[in-house]
Coordinates of C-alpha atoms in Angstrom, one line a residue:
M1 CA -108.1 118.3 -4.1
A2 CA -108.9 117.3 -7.7
L3 CA -112.5 116.3 -8.4
M4 CA -113.2 112.7 -9.4
D5 CA -114.6 112.1 -12.8
T6 CA -118.2 110.9 -13.0
H7 CA -117.3 108.7 -15.9
V8 CA -115.7 105.4 -14.9
A9 CA -114.5 102.5 -17.1
T10 CA -115.5 99.1 -15.5
A11 CA -114.4 95.7 -16.8
E12 CA -117.9 95.3 -18.3
G13 CA -118.2 98.8 -19.9
P14 CA -118.2 102.5 -19.1
V15 CA -120.6 104.0 -16.6
E16 CA -121.6 107.5 -15.7
G17 CA -122.6 108.7 -12.2
Q18 CA -124.1 111.8 -10.8
R19 CA -122.6 114.4 -8.4
G20 CA -124.7 114.8 -5.2
R21 CA -126.8 117.9 -4.7
R22 CA -128.0 119.6 -1.5
S23 CA -127.5 117.3 1.4
R24 CA -125.5 114.8 -0.7
R25 CA -123.1 117.5 -2.0
G26 CA -119.5 116.3 -2.0
T27 CA -120.3 112.8 -3.2
I28 CA -120.8 110.9 -6.5
S29 CA -123.2 108.0 -6.9
W30 CA -123.4 105.4 -9.6
R31 CA -126.7 103.7 -9.1
G32 CA -128.1 100.7 -10.9
I33 CA -124.9 99.2 -12.2
P34 CA -125.6 95.6 -13.5
Y35 CA -123.2 93.1 -11.9
A36 CA -124.7 90.0 -13.5
A37 CA -126.9 89.0 -16.4
P38 CA -130.7 89.4 -15.9
P39 CA -131.8 86.1 -14.2
V40 CA -134.8 85.8 -16.5
G41 CA -136.1 83.1 -18.9
P42 CA -133.7 80.1 -18.8
L43 CA -131.7 81.9 -16.1
R44 CA -134.6 81.9 -13.6
L45 CA -133.4 80.0 -10.5
R46 CA -129.9 79.7 -11.9
A47 CA -126.6 81.0 -10.5
P48 CA -125.8 84.5 -11.6
Q49 CA -124.1 84.6 -15.0
P50 CA -121.7 87.2 -16.4
V51 CA -123.3 90.3 -17.7
Q52 CA -123.1 91.1 -21.4
P53 CA -120.4 93.8 -21.8
W54 CA -121.4 97.1 -23.4
T55 CA -119.5 99.8 -25.2
D56 CA -121.7 102.9 -25.0
T57 CA -121.6 104.7 -21.6
L58 CA -124.3 103.5 -19.3
A59 CA -126.1 106.3 -17.4
C60 CA -126.2 105.0 -13.8
H61 CA -128.4 107.7 -12.3
D62 CA -131.1 105.7 -10.5
Y63 CA -131.5 102.5 -8.6
G64 CA -132.3 99.3 -10.5
P65 CA -135.6 97.6 -9.9
S66 CA -136.2 95.9 -6.6
P67 CA -136.3 92.1 -6.4
I68 CA -139.7 90.5 -6.8
Q69 CA -141.6 90.9 -3.5
D70 CA -144.9 92.5 -2.2
K71 CA -145.2 96.1 -3.3
M72 CA -145.6 97.5 0.2
F73 CA -142.0 96.7 1.0
T74 CA -140.6 98.8 -1.9
A75 CA -141.6 102.3 -0.7
R76 CA -139.2 105.0 -1.6
G77 CA -140.3 107.3 1.2
D78 CA -141.7 110.0 -1.1
G79 CA -145.1 108.3 -1.8
T80 CA -143.7 106.2 -4.7
F81 CA -142.6 102.6 -4.9
Q82 CA -139.6 101.2 -6.6
P83 CA -140.4 99.1 -9.7
R84 CA -140.1 95.3 -9.2
S85 CA -138.5 92.9 -11.6
E86 CA -136.6 89.7 -11.9
D87 CA -134.0 91.8 -13.7
C88 CA -132.7 93.1 -10.4
L89 CA -129.0 92.2 -10.2
T90 CA -127.6 95.7 -9.8
L91 CA -125.5 97.5 -7.3
N92 CA -124.8 101.1 -6.3
V93 CA -121.5 102.8 -5.5
F94 CA -121.3 106.0 -3.3
A95 CA -118.0 107.8 -3.1
P96 CA -116.5 111.2 -2.0
D97 CA -116.2 113.3 -5.1
T98 CA -112.5 114.0 -4.7
V99 CA -109.5 111.9 -5.9
A100 CA -107.7 110.3 -3.0
A101 CA -103.9 109.7 -2.8
A102 CA -104.5 106.0 -2.0
G103 CA -107.4 103.6 -2.4
R104 CA -110.2 104.2 0.1
P105 CA -111.7 101.4 2.3
V106 CA -114.7 99.8 0.7
M107 CA -117.9 98.8 2.6
V108 CA -120.3 96.5 0.8
F109 CA -123.8 96.3 2.3
N110 CA -126.5 93.6 2.1
Y111 CA -130.0 94.5 3.3
G112 CA -132.2 92.6 5.7
G113 CA -135.8 91.4 5.3
A114 CA -135.8 87.8 6.4
Y115 CA -134.6 86.8 2.9
I116 CA -138.1 87.5 1.6
L117 CA -138.0 91.3 1.1
G118 CA -135.7 94.2 0.7
G119 CA -133.9 96.3 -1.9
S120 CA -131.0 98.7 -2.1
A121 CA -133.4 101.6 -3.2
T122 CA -134.8 101.7 0.4
P123 CA -134.0 105.3 1.5
I124 CA -132.4 104.3 4.8
Y125 CA -129.6 102.6 2.8
D126 CA -128.5 105.7 1.0
G127 CA -124.7 105.4 1.2
A128 CA -123.8 109.0 0.3
F129 CA -123.8 110.4 3.9
L130 CA -121.5 107.6 5.3
A131 CA -119.2 107.9 2.3
R132 CA -118.8 111.6 2.6
A133 CA -118.6 111.7 6.4
R134 CA -115.9 109.0 6.7
D135 CA -114.1 109.1 3.4
V136 CA -115.0 105.5 2.4
I137 CA -116.6 103.9 -0.6
V138 CA -120.0 102.4 0.1
V139 CA -121.5 99.7 -2.2
T140 CA -125.1 98.6 -1.7
V141 CA -126.2 95.4 -3.4
N142 CA -129.5 94.0 -4.8
Y143 CA -129.8 90.2 -4.4
R144 CA -132.8 87.9 -5.2
V145 CA -135.1 87.2 -2.3
G146 CA -138.0 84.8 -1.6
P147 CA -138.5 81.8 -3.9
L148 CA -136.6 83.4 -6.8
G149 CA -133.6 83.7 -4.6
F150 CA -133.7 80.8 -2.1
L151 CA -136.1 78.1 -3.4
D152 CA -134.2 74.8 -3.8
L153 CA -135.5 72.9 -6.9
S154 CA -132.3 71.1 -7.4
D155 CA -134.0 67.7 -7.0
Y156 CA -135.9 68.5 -10.2
S157 CA -132.9 69.4 -12.2
T158 CA -132.2 67.8 -15.6
P159 CA -129.3 68.3 -18.0
E160 CA -131.7 70.2 -20.2
R161 CA -133.1 72.4 -17.4
P162 CA -130.9 72.6 -14.3
F163 CA -132.0 74.5 -11.2
D164 CA -129.3 75.9 -8.9
V165 CA -129.5 76.2 -5.1
N166 CA -128.7 79.3 -3.1
C167 CA -129.2 81.8 -6.0
G168 CA -129.5 84.8 -3.6
L169 CA -126.3 83.8 -1.8
R170 CA -124.5 83.4 -5.1
D171 CA -125.7 86.9 -6.1
M172 CA -123.9 88.3 -3.0
V173 CA -120.7 86.4 -4.0
A174 CA -121.0 87.7 -7.6
A175 CA -121.4 91.2 -6.3
L176 CA -118.2 90.8 -4.2
E177 CA -116.4 89.5 -7.3
W178 CA -117.6 92.6 -9.2
V179 CA -116.1 94.7 -6.4
Q180 CA -112.8 92.9 -6.7
R181 CA -112.7 93.5 -10.5
N182 CA -113.9 97.1 -10.5
I183 CA -113.7 99.0 -7.3
A184 CA -110.2 100.4 -7.8
S185 CA -111.6 102.4 -10.8
F186 CA -113.9 104.1 -8.3
G187 CA -111.1 105.0 -5.9
G188 CA -111.5 101.9 -3.7
D189 CA -109.0 99.5 -2.3
P190 CA -109.9 95.9 -3.2
D191 CA -107.6 94.7 -0.4
R192 CA -109.7 96.5 2.2
V193 CA -113.3 95.3 1.5
T194 CA -115.7 95.0 4.5
V195 CA -118.9 93.2 3.9
F196 CA -121.7 94.3 6.3
G197 CA -125.4 93.8 6.7
E198 CA -128.3 93.9 9.1
S199 CA -130.8 91.2 10.1
A200 CA -131.0 88.7 7.2
G201 CA -128.1 90.8 5.7
G202 CA -126.2 90.2 8.9
A203 CA -127.0 86.5 8.8
A204 CA -125.8 86.6 5.2
V205 CA -122.4 88.0 6.4
L206 CA -122.0 85.0 8.8
T207 CA -123.1 82.8 5.9
L208 CA -120.5 84.3 3.6
L209 CA -117.9 83.6 6.3
S210 CA -118.9 80.0 5.9
T211 CA -119.2 79.8 2.1
P212 CA -116.0 78.5 0.4
S213 CA -116.6 80.4 -2.8
A214 CA -116.5 83.7 -0.8
Q215 CA -113.0 83.2 0.5
G216 CA -110.7 86.0 -0.4
L217 CA -113.4 88.4 -1.6
F218 CA -113.5 90.5 1.6
S219 CA -111.0 91.2 4.4
R220 CA -113.4 92.2 7.2
A221 CA -117.0 91.5 8.2
I222 CA -119.7 93.2 10.3
A223 CA -122.9 91.3 11.2
Q224 CA -125.6 93.5 12.7
S225 CA -128.5 91.6 14.5
P226 CA -127.9 88.5 12.4
A227 CA -130.3 85.6 12.8
A228 CA -127.3 83.3 12.6
D229 CA -129.4 80.1 12.4
L230 CA -131.6 81.4 9.6
V231 CA -130.9 78.6 7.1
V232 CA -132.8 75.8 5.5
H233 CA -131.6 72.2 5.8
R234 CA -132.0 69.7 2.9
E235 CA -134.8 67.7 4.6
S236 CA -136.8 70.9 4.9
S237 CA -135.9 72.2 1.5
E238 CA -137.3 69.1 -0.2
L239 CA -140.7 69.5 1.5
I240 CA -140.8 73.2 0.7
A241 CA -140.0 72.6 -2.9
D242 CA -142.7 70.0 -3.2
E243 CA -145.3 72.3 -1.6
F244 CA -144.2 75.3 -3.6
V245 CA -144.8 73.5 -7.0
R246 CA -148.2 72.3 -5.8
Q247 CA -149.1 75.9 -4.9
V248 CA -148.1 77.1 -8.3
V249 CA -150.2 74.5 -10.0
D250 CA -153.2 75.0 -7.8
P251 CA -153.3 78.5 -6.1
R252 CA -156.6 77.6 -4.4
R253 CA -155.2 74.4 -2.8
R254 CA -155.5 74.3 0.9
V255 CA -152.1 74.9 2.5
G256 CA -151.1 71.8 4.5
P257 CA -148.6 69.0 4.9
E258 CA -150.7 66.2 3.4
R259 CA -149.4 64.6 0.3
T260 CA -151.2 62.9 -2.6
E261 CA -149.6 60.9 -5.5
P262 CA -148.7 60.9 -8.2
F263 CA -146.8 64.1 -8.5
H264 CA -144.9 66.0 -11.3
T265 CA -141.9 64.8 -13.2
P266 CA -138.8 67.1 -13.5
D267 CA -139.8 68.0 -17.1
Q268 CA -143.3 69.0 -15.8
V269 CA -141.8 71.1 -13.0
A270 CA -139.5 72.9 -15.5
R271 CA -142.5 73.8 -17.7
I272 CA -144.5 74.9 -14.6
I273 CA -141.8 77.1 -13.2
D274 CA -140.6 78.5 -16.5
G275 CA -144.2 79.3 -17.6
A276 CA -145.2 81.1 -14.5
D277 CA -145.4 84.8 -14.1
P278 CA -142.9 86.0 -11.4
F279 CA -145.8 87.4 -9.3
E280 CA -147.5 84.0 -9.5
L281 CA -144.3 82.5 -8.0
L282 CA -144.3 85.3 -5.3
G283 CA -147.9 84.4 -4.4
A284 CA -147.0 80.7 -4.1
G285 CA -144.1 81.7 -1.9
N286 CA -146.4 83.7 0.4
R287 CA -148.6 80.6 0.8
V288 CA -145.6 78.4 1.5
L289 CA -144.8 80.8 4.4
A290 CA -148.0 79.7 5.9
F291 CA -147.3 76.0 5.1
T292 CA -144.0 76.2 6.9
R293 CA -145.7 77.4 10.1
Q294 CA -148.5 74.8 9.9
A295 CA -146.1 71.9 9.2
Q296 CA -143.9 73.0 12.1
L297 CA -140.7 72.4 10.2
S298 CA -137.5 72.6 12.1
D299 CA -136.5 75.5 9.9
P300 CA -139.0 78.3 10.6
M301 CA -138.6 80.3 7.3
P302 CA -138.9 78.5 3.9
F303 CA -136.6 80.8 2.0
A304 CA -133.0 81.2 3.3
P305 CA -129.6 79.9 2.4
V306 CA -129.8 76.1 2.0
V307 CA -127.2 73.9 3.7
D308 CA -126.7 71.8 0.6
G309 CA -123.4 70.2 1.6
E310 CA -121.6 71.7 -1.4
Y311 CA -122.1 75.5 -2.0
L312 CA -122.9 75.9 1.7
P313 CA -121.4 72.9 3.4
Q314 CA -122.6 73.7 6.9
S315 CA -124.8 76.2 8.8
P316 CA -122.8 79.3 9.9
V317 CA -122.9 78.3 13.6
A318 CA -121.8 74.7 12.8
A319 CA -119.0 76.1 10.6
A320 CA -117.8 78.4 13.4
I321 CA -117.9 75.6 16.0
G322 CA -115.9 73.4 13.7
G323 CA -113.3 76.2 13.1
R324 CA -114.2 76.4 9.4
T325 CA -115.1 80.1 9.0
H326 CA -112.9 82.4 6.9
R327 CA -110.0 84.0 8.8
V328 CA -111.0 87.7 8.8
P329 CA -111.8 90.1 11.7
L330 CA -115.4 90.3 12.7
I331 CA -117.8 92.7 14.4
A332 CA -121.0 91.1 15.5
G333 CA -123.8 92.1 17.8
S334 CA -127.5 92.7 18.5
N335 CA -129.8 95.3 19.9
L336 CA -131.0 95.7 23.5
D337 CA -134.7 95.6 22.6
E338 CA -134.4 93.5 19.5
G339 CA -137.9 91.9 19.7
E340 CA -140.1 94.9 20.1
L341 CA -140.2 95.6 16.3
F342 CA -141.6 92.1 15.7
A343 CA -144.0 92.2 18.6
R344 CA -145.6 95.4 17.4
F345 CA -145.3 95.4 13.6
W346 CA -144.2 92.1 12.1
S347 CA -145.0 88.9 13.9
I348 CA -142.6 86.5 12.3
L349 CA -140.6 85.3 15.3
P350 CA -141.3 81.7 16.2
E351 CA -143.2 81.0 19.4
P352 CA -141.0 80.6 22.5
A353 CA -141.9 76.9 23.0
Q354 CA -140.4 76.1 19.6
F355 CA -136.9 76.9 20.8
L356 CA -137.2 74.2 23.6
V357 CA -138.2 71.3 21.4
G358 CA -135.7 68.6 22.2
V359 CA -134.7 70.1 25.5
H360 CA -135.7 67.5 28.1
D361 CA -133.7 68.6 31.2
P362 CA -136.3 70.1 33.6
E363 CA -133.6 72.2 35.3
V364 CA -132.8 73.9 32.1
R365 CA -136.5 74.6 31.4
E366 CA -137.1 75.9 34.9
E367 CA -134.0 78.2 34.7
L368 CA -135.3 79.8 31.5
A369 CA -138.8 80.2 33.0
R370 CA -137.2 82.0 35.9
L371 CA -135.1 84.3 33.7
Y372 CA -138.1 85.1 31.4
P373 CA -141.0 85.3 33.9
G374 CA -143.5 87.6 32.3
T375 CA -145.6 87.9 29.2
R376 CA -143.4 90.7 27.8
D377 CA -140.4 88.4 28.5
E378 CA -141.7 86.0 25.8
V379 CA -140.7 88.6 23.2
R380 CA -137.3 88.9 24.7
L381 CA -136.9 85.1 24.9
S382 CA -137.7 84.7 21.2
A383 CA -135.5 87.6 20.2
D384 CA -132.6 86.2 22.3
A385 CA -133.0 82.8 20.8
V386 CA -133.1 84.1 17.2
F387 CA -130.5 86.9 17.3
W388 CA -128.4 87.2 20.5
I389 CA -127.6 83.6 21.4
P390 CA -126.6 82.2 18.0
T391 CA -124.6 85.3 17.3
S392 CA -122.7 84.9 20.6
L393 CA -122.0 81.3 19.8
F394 CA -120.7 82.2 16.4
A395 CA -118.5 85.0 17.8
E396 CA -117.2 82.8 20.6
H397 CA -115.8 80.2 18.2
H398 CA -114.8 82.6 15.4
A399 CA -112.7 84.5 18.0
K400 CA -110.6 81.4 18.5
H401 CA -108.8 82.1 15.2
S402 CA -109.7 85.7 14.2
P403 CA -110.1 89.0 16.0
T404 CA -113.8 89.3 17.0
Y405 CA -115.5 92.3 18.5
V406 CA -119.0 91.9 20.1
Y407 CA -121.4 94.8 20.8
R408 CA -124.9 95.4 22.1
Y409 CA -126.7 98.5 20.7
D410 CA -128.4 100.2 23.6
Y411 CA -129.1 103.6 22.3
S412 CA -132.6 104.9 21.5
V413 CA -134.0 108.3 20.9
R414 CA -136.3 109.8 23.5
A415 CA -139.5 109.2 21.4
L416 CA -138.8 105.4 21.0
K417 CA -137.7 105.0 24.6
L418 CA -141.0 106.6 25.9
S419 CA -143.0 104.4 23.5
G420 CA -141.4 101.2 24.9
I421 CA -139.9 100.3 21.5
G422 CA -136.4 101.4 22.7
A423 CA -133.3 100.1 20.9
T424 CA -135.2 97.7 18.7
H425 CA -134.3 95.8 15.6
A426 CA -132.6 97.9 12.8
T427 CA -132.5 101.2 14.8
E428 CA -128.7 101.2 14.6
L429 CA -129.0 101.7 10.8
L430 CA -130.2 105.3 11.4
A431 CA -126.8 106.1 13.0
I432 CA -124.6 104.1 10.6
F433 CA -126.0 105.6 7.5
G434 CA -126.4 109.1 9.0
I435 CA -130.2 109.1 8.6
Y436 CA -131.0 111.2 11.7
R437 CA -130.3 114.3 9.5
H438 CA -132.3 112.8 6.5
P439 CA -136.1 113.6 6.2
I440 CA -136.8 110.0 7.3
G441 CA -135.0 110.3 10.6
V442 CA -134.9 114.0 11.4
G443 CA -138.3 113.9 13.2
L444 CA -137.1 111.3 15.7
A445 CA -133.9 113.4 16.3
A446 CA -135.8 116.6 16.8
L447 CA -138.0 115.2 19.5
G448 CA -135.6 115.8 22.3
S449 CA -132.6 113.9 20.9
W450 CA -130.9 116.3 18.5
G451 CA -127.5 116.3 20.4
S452 CA -127.5 112.6 21.3
T453 CA -128.3 111.5 17.7
K454 CA -125.3 113.5 16.5
R455 CA -123.1 111.9 19.0
I456 CA -124.3 108.3 18.4
T457 CA -124.0 108.8 14.6
A458 CA -120.4 109.9 15.1
T459 CA -119.7 106.9 17.4
M460 CA -121.2 104.3 15.1
Q461 CA -119.7 105.7 11.9
S462 CA -116.3 106.0 13.6
L463 CA -116.3 102.4 14.9
W464 CA -117.5 100.9 11.6
T465 CA -115.3 102.8 9.3
W466 CA -112.1 102.6 11.4
F467 CA -112.7 98.8 11.5
A468 CA -113.0 98.9 7.6
R469 CA -109.8 101.0 7.5
T470 CA -107.6 99.0 9.9
G471 CA -109.4 95.9 11.1
V472 CA -109.6 97.3 14.6
P473 CA -112.7 99.4 15.5
S474 CA -111.2 101.2 18.5
E475 CA -108.4 100.9 21.0
Q476 CA -111.0 101.1 23.7
W477 CA -113.0 98.1 22.4
P478 CA -111.2 94.9 23.4
P479 CA -111.5 91.7 21.3
Y480 CA -114.1 89.1 22.5
S481 CA -112.8 86.0 24.3
I482 CA -114.4 83.2 26.3
D483 CA -112.2 84.2 29.3
D484 CA -113.9 87.6 29.9
R485 CA -116.6 88.0 27.2
R486 CA -116.1 91.7 27.0
V487 CA -118.9 93.5 25.1
L488 CA -119.2 97.1 24.0
L489 CA -122.5 98.5 25.0
I490 CA -123.1 101.2 22.3
D491 CA -124.9 104.1 23.9
D492 CA -124.4 107.8 24.6
P493 CA -121.7 107.3 25.9
A494 CA -120.5 103.8 25.1
R495 CA -118.9 101.5 27.7
V496 CA -117.3 98.0 27.9
V497 CA -119.0 95.4 30.1
D498 CA -117.9 91.9 31.0
D499 CA -120.5 89.3 30.0
P500 CA -123.7 91.4 30.1
D501 CA -126.8 89.3 30.9
G502 CA -124.4 86.4 31.7
A503 CA -127.1 84.4 33.5
R504 CA -129.3 84.3 30.4
R505 CA -126.4 83.5 28.2
A506 CA -125.3 80.7 30.4
A507 CA -128.8 79.2 30.5
W508 CA -129.0 79.2 26.7
E509 CA -125.5 77.7 26.5
R510 CA -127.0 74.7 28.5
V511 CA -129.8 74.5 26.0
H512 CA -127.5 74.4 23.0
L513 CA -125.3 71.8 24.7
E514 CA -128.3 69.6 25.3
L515 CA -129.5 70.0 21.7
R516 CA -126.1 69.1 20.4
R517 CA -126.1 65.9 22.4
E518 CA -129.4 64.9 20.8

């Protein structure tokens, strides 16, 4: 087969990629392609704007800077850290290095990180292995996180200095628009674009399915361990914005919900925000995380897509219940031991009691207490409430108009199983991106799981890419419906089960029914 040229003409200007070496042989990558103008200066906290076209060939040989976040989250895996910058709106394209007779399926990935961290330079998101193994185009996207991506200062907008809401979500839409304009030049098929993501990236997928401006930009969707209810409602976003500005003005101010008057005018807020260093804004955002917990807001995270009634009219679950999600096939699911990662390494899940606020029926509370009887069960309860149950609700209603496939990822390598971590949050990414043969994952595979990691990687990559190719992941994986609730348990081997953990699901259904009556 003829080799693909590393030079590609995009609508914005020519770019040059690099052929893969060693383990990435057989691929070409174009890394750090700008898909929108740098969101700096007057474009801070504004919707992404078109990039300035260029005429000289742009060497796209390395990832662009990570979004502004704490440095520890930008590790490259080799003892170095990815630079951080507001100028972060870039994406990366990974493709087989041969010319195909027809356009290849395209898979566009959004990373997780609770909408406060993450970047496409994270080694686990290397798309070369998946592109080569399954003959697809993989695109990984940088989007703004934390306050620079999801702070809502729209109440302080003026004609002279507007602030846009949902900047990070708009970044994802802008990246999908770039794909529609340009991916054919890289050998991709713009009519077969699958958007996929994990954790907050999975939640973003469900949010994109509920975002009017994203309609028509993708033809399939995969949501891995999404926190489907991870949004901020307007009543919370107003309090968060108020506290955020106060924290920028006075970094030593005690975090708390008390208010003093008078406060700042829109012109003053514009000068405060525009005059701040981006890392000052990051620090204020970190303090607002603590404020959100202390104030016990109904939305547990301060930075997430805002249900503003316009750009995002409803939360994803509400949109699904109302039948207003985009008509595209969907894969959605969660992991068997989802909560163990958070219990051991990153304690950000809300306390179990928070999920029962507003539930007054004693029978419902007693049933949940019976189903989650021990201390360790509190971890499972929180994880079920954040990941599994809202995802199941979304899938149940999306399935009424579009083919929907639900999974539970049960596989874990021997080392993680013995440690008790098991099939925890994000472990499926190792299989999807083929990382068990990468230096990051090879140690886990070598400790008694070499054969099974090879098989689970083949299983995951086959299901995900066949879905991207055809809209159906496997003839052996039936669509989800409320009649039988058939779920694929992805393990070595995989199997289909009707309504796994049905008693827990039914109990949470009663919780949500009662909350909707409130």
